[in-house]
Amino acid sequence: MKYTFILSLVSIATVALARDQQQSTFSLPELQIQNDLNQLTDDLLQVESITTSCSSCISLLHLIKKMSYMSESFLISTLTKVCKRTNKVDNECEGVIREQAPIIRKVLPSMTVSGRDGHLMCAAILNSCPYPDIEHWNVPFPKPKPDILPTLSKSRGRTMTVLQLSDWHIDPDYIPGSEVICDKPICCRPAYTDYTNITKLASIWGEYSCDTPLTLIKSLLDYIPKVEPDITFGIMTGDVPPHEVWATLPILKTQLIQDETYRLLHQHFDSPYSLDSMLYPAVGNHEAAPSNNFPLKSTNIPIEIEKDYLDLKWLYKSLAHSWRGWLSLKTNPQVERNTGSYTARPVRGLKLVSLNTNFCYTLNWWLYEHPIQKDPNGVLSWLIQELQDSEDRAERVWIIGHIAPGDSTCFHDYANYYNQIIDRYSHIISGQFFGHTHKDEMTIFYGHNKNQTAKEAISVGYVAPSITPFHNLNPGFRVYKIDTETFEVVDSITYTADLDQASAWLDGPNWHVEYSAREAFNSTLAHLPSPSSPLSAAWWHNVTVDMENNQETFNKYHLFTTKSSPLTKECDDDCRKNTICNIRAGKSEQRCDYESDVFHGEDIGTKRETYKPETHLCAMNLVGVRSQQ
Ligand SMILES: *[C@@H]1O[C@H](CO)[C@@H](O)[C@H](O)[C@H]1NC(C)=O
Ligand SMILES: *[C@@H]1O[C@H](CO)[C@@H](O)[C@H](O)[C@H]1NC(C)=O
Ligand SMILES: *[C@@H]1O[C@H](CO)[C@@H](O)[C@H](O)[C@H]1NC(C)=O
Ligand SMILES: *[C@@H]1O[C@H](CO)[C@@H](O)[C@H](O)[C@H]1NC(C)=O
């Protein structure tokens, strides 16, 4: 299954156009561009070189920028033509181009391609340029951190239960008995099945190469109240639609999937015979159509009337509608006004901030529009306002969102500014909860510009696993035991089902507890003194120290990331170092899968030596399919 990213496509396009003597249906300037294409070096023509050479990537951006001044149909047809020639998955490729190219065409002409903008794009998306240093910004706060911290309510040793669901990626086209092994991005669909010659039949409950069938979701919703009958409230950290990034349009289709899913969730959460609790959702990158592209208020949306859906007003409106009943009548309009972010008070003493973190997502093309904004859409200032308000009231705060700031797909600059905010208000922030990676993970925040030590660890982001088994993962969800007064996490319990045994399940999925973080990671290096002591940031830091020192502890964490999937990849010493480094990178600039460098404004065409996990190299990732796996 070879799939390519738009940028790689253009490089192939270059080859194709250079060698294609037939075509001549374009205008003069378009032909001029094709002449330019001919002059590009062989180096550029190697798809592989785009991911290893900064200068090749920058040249490519120049090329697409040039093409962006031509007609939209020229850009799309050039890319599509090539796609058909070079890709087995031509329809999917074509779809991605049709949906995403008009946005790229709008954004690229504004960018300084040879300057910071271009280098940022090549670094953030392809990891092919050294990552430009962050632009320093001392985030302004309404008040300095108080010398004497306000007295907040103290633990009484009691806990409540909170449920976290994430990354459903429900596929309405999933049909049991269809083909599991196909050459498409996701399988288990009749359209991708040759019924005369099936290699492996899709089970009723899901497959590792496919998104989630409704049956799996229903079984999960029926199972939860049986084992957790007393849920105080639930959170849902985004990504309801399938990974069908080549066909998110017309918007009605994406919207319908979300409407229907939230209707199902209401049935379960609102029923006294089922979950009987509130659910607080956050916006994922797949909620948008086209995927990932959340415009800013300042964005120059193309003015053509048939493209007005790009403003996503329809999305915020429909989400606000779907979330009615869980959000108060007062909060509900906030979702629309505030591009998907809102606050709620699920229980007395706790403010929940649901943050639309797609404004830090590296595949949100709108964010590259020059000049690149430090606080896109003012979401960070809004967050500060809300935190200040809570500090003044002496209440605790939780932040929930789809993409964690420490994720490889969140801009370093944004994550740096975000970290300053967490540092300033760490005394009232008692939890952060994210999704997006599909894996069961953690991310630790440290005092701004402080050492990564237990003493300096200030906050933990719980990155919850996906329901979707895509890709090579078991389905899962988390339940937290939360201190009723401090709202700190006292335990994090992951449930999963062993999808490889699906054909043997007689009564549905074998949902079971996979592990309790308290039990799994309590050790001499990361010691939990009492049954009610919280899983603090310092404790989690010590768990990472234990992972450094004890292979067994690391192996446990590594296996849990995939929810104990039999398809879990081996993780050698480099991979282990990298994984631990990334857990400690609540500030994404501290990750170890990027080469950090001061940007001197010149092309650095060197071969990259940085450790690159698969996510950066896999081309499918780059249209937003594999990255969220
Ligand atoms: C059936 O599919 C397999 C693998 O996709 C292929 O190798 C084989 O040639 C196919 N057989 C027929 C009869 O089409
Ligand atoms: C903390 O960092 C400073 C430099 O930033 C360094 O000099 C110091 O040794 C570090 N302390 C520890 C305990 O690692
Ligand atoms: C942690 O482990 C130690 C030693 O194995 C045990 O004595 C202690 O009770 C455990 N703490 C918790 C909170 O489970
Ligand atoms: C973390 O480890 C350090 C060093 O061993 C220790 O001093 C500290 O008490 C530990 N903190 C927690 C919360 O486990």
XYZ file of C-alpha atoms and ligand atoms in Angstrom:
685
model
C 0.000 0.000 0.000
C 1.861 3.005 -1.242
C 0.197 6.324 -0.837
C 1.671 9.709 -1.351
C 1.361 13.136 0.025
C 0.476 16.113 -2.055
C 4.017 17.419 -1.912
C 5.488 14.124 -2.991
C 2.908 14.077 -5.699
C 4.136 17.306 -7.048
C 7.600 15.933 -7.302
C 6.232 13.028 -9.248
C 4.219 15.519 -11.207
C 7.472 17.152 -12.070
C 8.828 13.941 -13.491
C 5.668 13.210 -15.321
C 5.338 16.650 -16.808
C 8.968 16.814 -17.739
C 8.676 13.568 -19.600
C 5.214 14.041 -20.971
C 5.493 15.257 -24.518
C 1.784 14.871 -25.193
C 0.153 17.537 -23.130
C -0.268 20.972 -24.599
C -3.707 22.047 -23.525
C -2.464 24.649 -21.063
C -2.085 28.376 -21.408
C 1.240 30.139 -22.009
C 2.105 30.863 -18.377
C 1.190 27.316 -17.529
C 3.514 26.058 -20.221
C 6.172 28.347 -18.817
C 5.809 26.629 -15.473
C 6.164 23.317 -17.114
C 9.401 24.528 -18.617
C 10.520 25.474 -15.144
C 9.640 22.045 -13.972
C 11.963 20.599 -16.566
C 14.837 22.488 -15.050
C 14.528 20.971 -11.623
C 17.335 18.707 -10.571
C 17.181 14.958 -10.431
C 17.514 15.221 -6.700
C 14.161 16.910 -6.516
C 12.598 14.206 -8.602
C 13.285 11.581 -5.995
C 10.270 11.271 -3.728
C 12.561 9.990 -0.997
C 14.728 13.065 -1.128
C 11.865 15.310 -0.111
C 11.857 13.758 3.310
C 15.613 13.988 3.695
C 16.652 17.157 1.933
C 15.574 20.553 3.112
C 16.457 22.287 -0.121
C 14.401 19.815 -2.168
C 11.410 20.445 0.018
C 11.801 24.219 -0.286
C 12.129 23.927 -4.070
C 8.942 21.947 -4.137
C 7.104 24.587 -2.198
C 8.365 27.183 -4.686
C 6.986 25.046 -7.444
C 3.556 24.615 -5.909
C 3.505 28.301 -5.090
C 4.078 29.052 -8.759
C 1.359 26.651 -9.728
C -0.940 28.337 -7.228
C -1.029 31.460 -9.376
C -2.422 29.396 -12.237
C -5.994 28.229 -12.364
C -7.264 25.887 -9.695
C -8.117 23.352 -12.343
C -4.512 23.410 -13.561
C -3.185 22.640 -10.094
C -5.723 19.919 -9.499
C -5.451 18.359 -12.914
C -1.657 18.351 -12.823
C -1.580 16.563 -9.538
C -4.439 14.266 -10.368
C -2.983 13.202 -13.680
C 0.173 12.115 -11.977
C -1.712 10.464 -9.227
C -3.530 8.245 -11.677
C -0.298 7.232 -13.267
C 1.638 6.482 -10.122
C -0.847 5.316 -7.570
C -2.946 2.238 -7.185
C -5.250 4.223 -4.938
C -5.927 6.791 -7.612
C -9.478 7.678 -6.619
C -8.421 8.389 -3.063
C -5.452 10.453 -4.171
C -7.606 12.409 -6.536
C -10.136 13.070 -3.806
C -7.545 14.382 -1.384
C -6.194 16.720 -4.034
C -9.628 17.953 -5.042
C -10.476 18.772 -1.436
C -7.175 20.103 -0.113
C -5.515 21.749 -3.102
C -7.830 24.795 -3.209
C -6.726 25.637 0.351
C -3.037 25.131 -0.344
C -3.445 27.241 -3.456
C -4.817 30.039 -1.331
C -2.223 29.810 1.448
C 1.055 29.226 -0.387
C 1.167 32.524 -2.301
C 1.183 34.373 1.037
C 4.091 32.350 2.419
C 7.763 33.262 2.468
C 8.787 29.967 1.007
C 12.558 30.543 1.251
C 12.100 32.089 4.657
C 10.789 30.889 7.959
C 7.307 29.941 6.684
C 8.625 27.459 4.156
C 11.176 25.997 6.522
C 8.513 25.617 9.166
C 6.243 23.756 6.756
C 9.019 21.415 5.625
C 10.086 20.802 9.228
C 6.649 20.384 10.730
C 5.155 18.198 8.032
C 7.997 16.289 6.437
C 10.710 16.675 9.064
C 13.009 17.488 6.167
C 14.316 20.873 7.353
C 15.775 21.667 10.751
C 12.877 22.949 12.810
C 13.057 26.759 12.977
C 13.654 28.031 16.492
C 10.475 29.177 18.142
C 9.736 32.875 17.986
C 10.117 33.948 21.562
C 7.061 35.452 23.108
C 6.545 36.172 26.748
C 2.881 35.356 26.985
C 1.189 38.244 28.818
C -0.900 37.466 31.887
C -3.495 39.686 33.583
C -1.803 39.125 36.969
C 1.525 37.621 38.000
C 1.482 34.260 39.747
C 0.516 34.991 43.371
C 3.369 34.608 45.880
C 1.023 32.978 48.299
C -1.067 30.504 46.377
C -4.780 30.549 47.164
C -6.051 27.876 49.522
C -7.910 25.281 47.535
C -10.068 22.443 48.809
C -8.093 19.515 50.266
C -8.444 15.833 49.518
C -10.760 13.815 51.712
C -9.586 10.564 50.232
C -12.751 10.039 48.216
C -12.922 9.436 44.474
C -15.435 9.703 41.648
C -15.346 8.046 38.217
C -14.839 9.838 34.923
C -14.977 8.149 31.528
C -12.836 9.198 28.541
C -13.724 8.170 25.013
C -11.621 9.197 22.037
C -11.127 8.806 18.296
C -14.190 6.799 17.311
C -13.660 7.016 13.578
C -16.896 5.251 12.908
C -17.149 3.885 9.364
C -20.755 3.597 8.172
C -19.477 1.709 5.116
C -17.879 -1.070 7.171
C -19.515 -4.344 6.163
C -18.721 -7.699 7.803
C -17.557 -10.227 5.234
C -15.855 -7.644 3.044
C -12.097 -7.657 2.333
C -9.675 -6.947 5.196
C -6.536 -6.820 3.074
C -6.920 -4.200 0.376
C -4.671 -1.650 -1.264
C -6.753 1.279 0.007
C -6.042 3.443 3.037
C -8.817 1.723 4.999
C -10.467 -1.597 4.142
C -13.549 -3.626 5.103
C -15.757 -1.883 2.561
C -17.736 -3.592 -0.199
C -16.461 -1.051 -2.713
C -12.910 -2.239 -2.032
C -13.788 -5.915 -2.137
C -13.425 -8.401 -4.955
C -16.092 -10.838 -3.791
C -14.870 -13.522 -6.183
C -11.486 -13.654 -4.477
C -11.444 -12.597 -0.821
C -8.216 -13.014 1.146
C -9.639 -12.342 4.613
C -13.221 -11.688 5.657
C -13.947 -8.727 7.910
C -15.325 -9.747 11.305
C -18.541 -8.388 12.764
C -16.550 -6.382 15.326
C -13.718 -4.717 13.450
C -10.290 -5.299 11.959
C -6.810 -3.848 12.426
C -6.773 -2.325 8.949
C -10.202 -0.715 9.197
C -12.139 1.967 10.997
C -14.820 1.212 13.553
C -18.047 -0.647 12.732
C -21.190 0.459 14.554
C -21.382 -2.959 16.256
C -18.130 -2.335 18.141
C -19.319 1.061 19.322
C -22.681 -0.270 20.459
C -21.063 -3.148 22.342
C -18.788 -0.676 24.090
C -21.648 1.596 25.108
C -23.576 -1.397 26.452
C -20.526 -2.703 28.304
C -19.434 0.444 30.156
C -22.440 0.805 32.505
C -22.099 -2.860 33.466
C -18.589 -2.386 34.838
C -18.744 1.311 35.703
C -22.339 1.899 36.820
C -21.549 5.156 38.568
C -19.929 7.510 36.113
C -19.931 11.124 37.293
C -19.374 12.467 33.785
C -17.702 11.596 30.501
C -15.354 13.385 28.125
C -14.964 12.660 24.437
C -11.787 14.001 22.856
C -12.744 14.205 19.200
C -12.542 12.484 15.808
C -15.920 10.948 15.147
C -15.828 10.559 11.300
C -13.845 7.847 9.479
C -10.381 8.374 7.949
C -11.984 8.919 4.571
C -9.930 12.066 3.967
C -10.428 11.763 0.195
C -14.204 12.102 0.461
C -15.227 14.349 3.337
C -17.332 16.434 0.969
C -20.081 17.320 0.523
C -20.060 18.596 4.089
C -23.501 17.102 4.600
C -21.931 13.662 4.585
C -19.399 14.425 7.351
C -22.014 16.323 9.297
C -24.502 13.465 9.070
C -22.003 10.972 10.499
C -21.414 13.300 13.440
C -25.099 14.044 13.972
C -25.924 10.345 14.009
C -23.045 9.466 16.322
C -23.983 12.135 18.835
C -27.594 10.987 18.648
C -26.428 7.508 19.612
C -24.304 8.929 22.411
C -27.260 10.925 23.720
C -29.327 7.721 23.818
C -26.746 6.116 26.085
C -25.569 9.062 28.166
C -29.033 10.496 28.754
C -30.698 7.225 29.751
C -31.150 6.309 33.441
C -30.819 2.679 32.323
C -27.477 3.249 30.638
C -24.622 5.693 31.307
C -26.863 8.373 32.797
C -24.327 11.203 32.860
C -23.183 14.287 30.999
C -20.669 14.062 28.168
C -18.253 16.900 27.377
C -16.827 16.680 23.851
C -13.892 18.393 22.140
C -13.326 19.056 18.428
C -11.001 16.703 16.506
C -9.199 17.423 13.237
C -11.440 14.965 11.368
C -14.585 16.822 12.378
C -13.779 19.394 9.695
C -14.486 18.902 5.998
C -12.056 19.071 4.255
C -10.184 17.341 7.101
C -7.845 19.320 9.366
C -8.554 22.762 7.947
C -9.869 25.082 10.623
C -9.660 28.644 9.308
C -8.811 31.621 11.487
C -11.069 34.617 11.808
C -8.450 36.464 9.754
C -8.282 33.790 7.052
C -8.971 34.845 3.491
C -11.512 32.199 2.605
C -11.808 31.948 -1.183
C -14.685 34.185 -2.134
C -16.352 31.782 -4.544
C -19.804 31.119 -3.191
C -19.488 27.362 -3.657
C -16.540 27.359 -1.230
C -18.225 29.106 1.662
C -18.280 25.824 3.604
C -14.550 26.345 4.199
C -15.407 28.795 6.985
C -16.663 25.819 9.055
C -19.579 27.822 10.434
C -21.741 24.816 9.564
C -19.545 22.613 11.765
C -19.644 24.738 14.901
C -23.358 25.180 14.447
C -24.045 21.481 14.087
C -21.744 20.539 16.981
C -23.429 23.126 19.206
C -26.725 21.530 18.232
C -25.469 17.987 18.861
C -24.062 18.910 22.266
C -27.300 20.422 23.548
C -28.402 18.948 26.839
C -24.838 18.312 27.980
C -23.838 21.946 27.747
C -26.004 24.519 29.461
C -28.196 26.826 27.400
C -25.735 29.598 28.213
C -22.642 27.621 27.188
C -24.075 26.238 23.999
C -23.820 29.371 21.830
C -20.190 29.700 23.004
C -19.284 26.705 20.841
C -20.339 28.636 17.748
C -18.927 31.990 18.786
C -15.628 30.609 20.009
C -14.724 28.252 17.113
C -15.516 25.114 19.068
C -13.923 25.945 22.443
C -16.130 26.290 25.526
C -16.158 25.968 29.304
C -18.478 23.996 31.558
C -18.718 23.074 35.232
C -19.356 19.329 35.368
C -19.240 19.293 39.190
C -18.959 21.946 41.903
C -15.470 23.374 42.155
C -14.261 22.202 38.742
C -14.184 24.185 35.532
C -13.693 22.152 32.379
C -12.128 23.985 29.434
C -12.706 22.252 26.111
C -10.070 23.652 23.792
C -10.120 23.390 20.022
C -6.436 22.475 19.630
C -6.698 22.171 15.864
C -5.245 25.671 15.862
C -1.872 24.108 16.610
C -2.175 21.296 14.062
C 0.617 21.178 11.506
C -1.722 19.838 8.799
C -4.120 22.749 9.187
C -2.940 24.635 6.082
C -4.658 27.837 7.129
C -2.145 28.260 9.960
C 0.682 28.817 7.457
C -0.886 31.941 6.024
C 1.621 34.764 6.344
C 2.159 36.341 8.808
C 1.934 33.209 10.937
C 0.022 34.049 14.091
C 1.349 33.475 17.579
C -2.097 33.037 19.067
C -4.291 31.735 16.240
C -7.864 32.899 16.735
C -6.979 34.232 20.184
C -7.662 30.804 21.663
C -4.708 31.075 24.045
C -5.785 34.513 25.317
C -9.239 33.099 25.848
C -7.737 30.190 27.798
C -5.782 32.635 29.979
C -8.942 34.626 30.706
C -10.740 31.481 31.786
C -7.837 30.363 33.971
C -7.539 33.788 35.597
C -11.234 33.725 36.338
C -10.817 30.340 38.015
C -7.790 31.467 39.995
C -9.813 34.411 41.275
C -12.590 32.040 42.322
C -10.141 29.527 43.799
C -11.549 26.684 41.697
C -9.750 23.835 39.920
C -9.546 23.497 36.140
C -9.338 20.644 33.661
C -8.332 21.182 30.062
C -9.559 18.750 27.420
C -8.705 18.797 23.712
C -7.998 16.558 20.754
C -4.317 17.165 19.982
C -1.923 17.347 22.934
C 0.542 20.251 22.750
C 3.385 17.764 23.140
C 2.278 15.869 20.042
C 4.565 15.737 17.021
C 1.763 17.377 15.033
C 1.449 20.463 17.275
C 3.552 23.506 16.355
C 6.553 24.081 18.638
C 5.679 27.754 18.975
C 2.132 27.098 20.130
C 3.290 24.377 22.544
C 5.866 26.763 24.010
C 3.298 29.489 24.651
C 0.854 26.907 25.974
C 3.508 25.640 28.384
C 3.964 29.160 29.761
C 0.234 29.217 30.474
C 0.314 25.817 32.205
C 3.289 26.993 34.255
C 1.543 30.204 35.307
C -1.641 28.424 36.391
C -0.277 25.001 37.382
C -1.566 25.382 40.956
C -5.180 25.289 39.758
C -4.870 22.921 36.767
C -5.496 19.439 38.094
C -5.824 17.532 34.846
C -5.368 17.622 31.065
C -6.899 15.082 28.705
C -6.270 14.560 24.997
C -6.538 11.980 22.196
C -5.511 12.034 18.514
C -2.623 9.549 18.528
C -4.927 6.518 18.910
C -2.363 5.253 21.396
C -2.540 4.939 25.148
C 0.030 7.537 26.229
C 1.115 10.299 28.606
C 2.741 13.666 28.233
C 4.484 15.543 31.059
C 4.779 19.334 31.398
C 7.632 20.993 33.311
C 8.152 24.491 34.664
C 8.901 26.819 31.760
C 12.647 26.713 30.977
C 13.172 24.438 33.951
C 14.957 21.100 34.037
C 13.092 17.906 33.365
C 13.135 16.624 36.927
C 10.467 15.299 39.281
C 10.692 18.529 41.238
C 9.969 20.671 38.178
C 7.183 18.477 36.747
C 4.005 20.569 36.937
C 1.255 18.850 34.969
C 0.327 15.652 33.140
C -1.583 15.274 29.892
C -3.458 11.983 29.715
C -3.517 10.901 26.075
C -6.318 8.385 25.824
C -6.513 5.456 23.413
C -8.855 5.237 20.430
C -11.933 3.136 19.906
C -10.847 2.602 16.324
C -8.456 -0.311 15.851
C -6.901 1.623 12.971
C -4.052 1.002 12.579
C -2.898 -2.315 14.144
C -4.309 -1.365 17.551
C -6.821 -2.936 19.870
C -9.887 -0.795 20.599
C -9.964 0.849 24.021
C -11.148 3.532 26.409
C -10.159 4.918 29.793
C -11.795 5.346 33.163
C -10.247 7.650 35.759
C -10.627 7.619 39.526
C -10.680 11.299 40.431
C -10.266 12.884 43.845
C -13.625 14.509 44.631
C -12.010 17.620 46.147
C -8.749 18.214 44.257
C -9.894 16.685 40.941
C -6.488 15.085 40.565
C -6.196 11.695 38.882
C -5.826 8.950 41.487
C -5.928 6.131 38.944
C -6.156 5.722 35.195
C -7.628 2.426 34.052
C -7.569 1.333 30.426
C -10.076 -1.140 29.042
C -9.515 -3.018 25.827
C -10.667 -6.027 23.768
C -8.374 -8.459 21.919
C -9.469 -7.927 18.359
C -7.316 -10.767 17.000
C -9.725 -13.124 18.766
C -12.839 -11.567 17.215
C -13.771 -14.709 15.268
C -13.948 -16.647 18.544
C -16.134 -14.160 20.408
C -19.515 -15.728 21.058
C -21.057 -12.984 23.190
C -19.358 -10.006 21.625
C -15.989 -8.371 22.331
C -14.028 -9.581 25.371
C -13.834 -6.117 26.942
C -11.638 -6.217 30.030
C -9.346 -4.077 32.159
C -5.951 -3.967 30.516
C -4.173 -2.188 33.365
C -4.450 0.291 36.187
C -1.651 2.853 36.048
C -1.397 2.786 39.867
C -0.833 -0.940 39.929
C 1.250 -1.195 36.784
C 3.728 1.614 37.520
C 4.027 1.738 41.323
C 7.661 0.866 41.992
C 10.570 1.690 44.248
C 11.634 4.476 41.890
C 8.076 5.778 41.512
C 6.576 5.001 44.829
C 2.967 5.659 45.780
C 2.888 6.172 49.512
C -0.848 5.806 50.212
C -3.915 4.436 48.456
C -5.256 7.929 47.914
C -2.061 9.711 46.821
C -2.617 11.164 43.345
C -0.706 10.216 40.203
C 1.142 13.523 40.240
C 3.337 14.928 37.494
C 6.360 14.221 39.737
C 5.267 10.608 40.092
C 4.837 10.224 36.336
C 8.283 11.719 35.849
C 9.631 9.080 38.223
C 7.822 6.424 36.180
C 9.806 7.573 33.145
C 12.986 7.287 35.230
C 11.918 3.758 36.082
C 11.364 3.140 32.359
C 14.959 4.267 31.744
C 16.297 1.977 34.409
C 14.109 -1.079 34.037
C 13.489 -2.604 30.657
C 10.442 -4.394 32.034
C 8.724 -1.176 33.036
C 9.361 0.245 29.609
C 8.122 -2.908 27.873
C 4.909 -2.670 29.837
C 4.345 0.955 28.819
C 5.206 0.172 25.219
C 2.778 -2.742 25.013
C 0.035 -0.635 26.601
C 0.439 2.077 23.964
C -1.161 -0.253 21.398
C -3.556 -1.664 23.985
C -1.586 -4.923 23.936
C -2.086 -5.481 20.231
C -0.335 -8.584 18.883
C 0.920 -6.312 16.088
C 2.927 -4.107 18.480
C 6.286 -3.278 16.916
C 9.581 -4.052 18.584
C 11.116 -1.033 20.257
C 14.928 -1.005 20.332
C 17.156 1.209 22.486
C 16.860 4.215 20.190
C 13.106 3.844 20.065
C 12.996 3.528 23.851
C 15.056 6.668 24.372
C 12.888 8.484 21.892
C 9.653 7.323 23.509
C 10.762 8.478 26.965
C 11.984 11.782 25.566
C 8.622 12.333 23.908
C 6.661 11.583 27.083
C 8.637 14.401 28.721
C 7.935 16.803 25.877
C 4.756 18.553 27.023
C 6.492 21.301 25.074
C 6.759 19.739 21.609
C 10.079 21.506 20.890
C 11.637 19.089 23.391
C 10.704 16.018 21.394
C 13.560 13.917 20.084
C 12.137 13.138 16.680
C 12.976 16.579 15.346
C 16.261 18.242 14.664
C 16.187 21.576 16.390
C 18.275 24.266 14.872
C 18.572 27.982 14.654
C 17.231 29.032 11.303
C 19.754 31.246 9.531
C 17.611 31.994 6.538
C 19.552 29.764 4.215
C 18.889 26.416 2.678
C 20.445 23.592 4.563
C 20.360 20.646 2.241
C 21.952 18.207 4.596
C 20.953 14.643 5.141
C 19.007 14.286 8.362
C 20.364 12.085 11.107
C 17.571 12.613 13.606
C 15.644 9.628 14.847
C 12.540 9.500 12.741
C 9.678 7.355 13.855
C 7.419 5.983 11.199
C 4.885 8.749 11.604
C 7.118 11.236 9.860
C 8.090 9.072 6.988
C 4.905 7.323 6.159
C 3.387 9.258 3.334
C -0.175 8.352 4.213
C 0.375 10.146 7.455
C 0.845 13.267 5.490
C -2.671 13.507 4.233
C -3.781 12.944 7.764
C -4.560 9.281 7.772
C -1.615 7.550 9.328
C -0.649 10.370 11.672
C -3.652 9.901 13.847
C -3.022 6.277 14.126
C -6.734 -13.641 -5.660
O -6.050 -12.635 -4.913
C -4.700 -12.923 -4.707
C -4.133 -11.866 -3.775
O -4.794 -10.672 -3.877
C -3.985 -12.963 -6.026
O -2.623 -13.248 -5.832
C -4.618 -14.012 -6.891
O -4.035 -13.992 -8.163
C -6.123 -13.780 -7.020
N -6.717 -14.887 -7.727
C -7.608 -14.738 -8.701
C -8.173 -15.959 -9.275
O -7.942 -13.618 -9.077
C 19.390 22.396 35.567
O 19.711 23.115 34.399
C 20.828 23.964 34.547
C 21.005 24.701 33.246
O 19.772 25.069 32.726
C 22.055 23.178 34.901
O 23.142 24.045 35.090
C 21.813 22.371 36.150
O 22.890 21.548 36.435
C 20.555 21.541 36.006
N 20.253 20.885 37.250
C 19.940 19.603 37.320
C 19.614 19.092 38.665
O 19.898 18.867 36.344
C 3.305 0.204 45.900
O 4.155 -0.906 45.962
C 4.688 -1.111 47.251
C 5.726 -2.231 47.185
O 5.429 -3.147 46.209
C 3.552 -1.434 48.212
O 4.060 -1.613 49.529
C 2.585 -0.257 48.220
O 1.477 -0.547 49.022
C 2.140 0.048 46.821
N 1.351 1.270 46.869
C 0.175 1.370 46.317
C -0.497 2.666 46.503
O -0.345 0.452 45.704
C 10.522 11.051 42.628
O 11.856 10.619 42.768
C 12.649 11.479 43.551
C 14.074 10.977 43.497
O 14.122 9.630 43.842
C 12.089 11.526 44.965
O 12.853 12.413 45.751
C 10.647 12.009 44.903
O 10.077 11.939 46.186
C 9.838 11.156 43.967
N 8.540 11.760 43.833
C 7.416 11.080 43.670
C 6.144 11.847 43.662
O 7.402 9.882 43.499
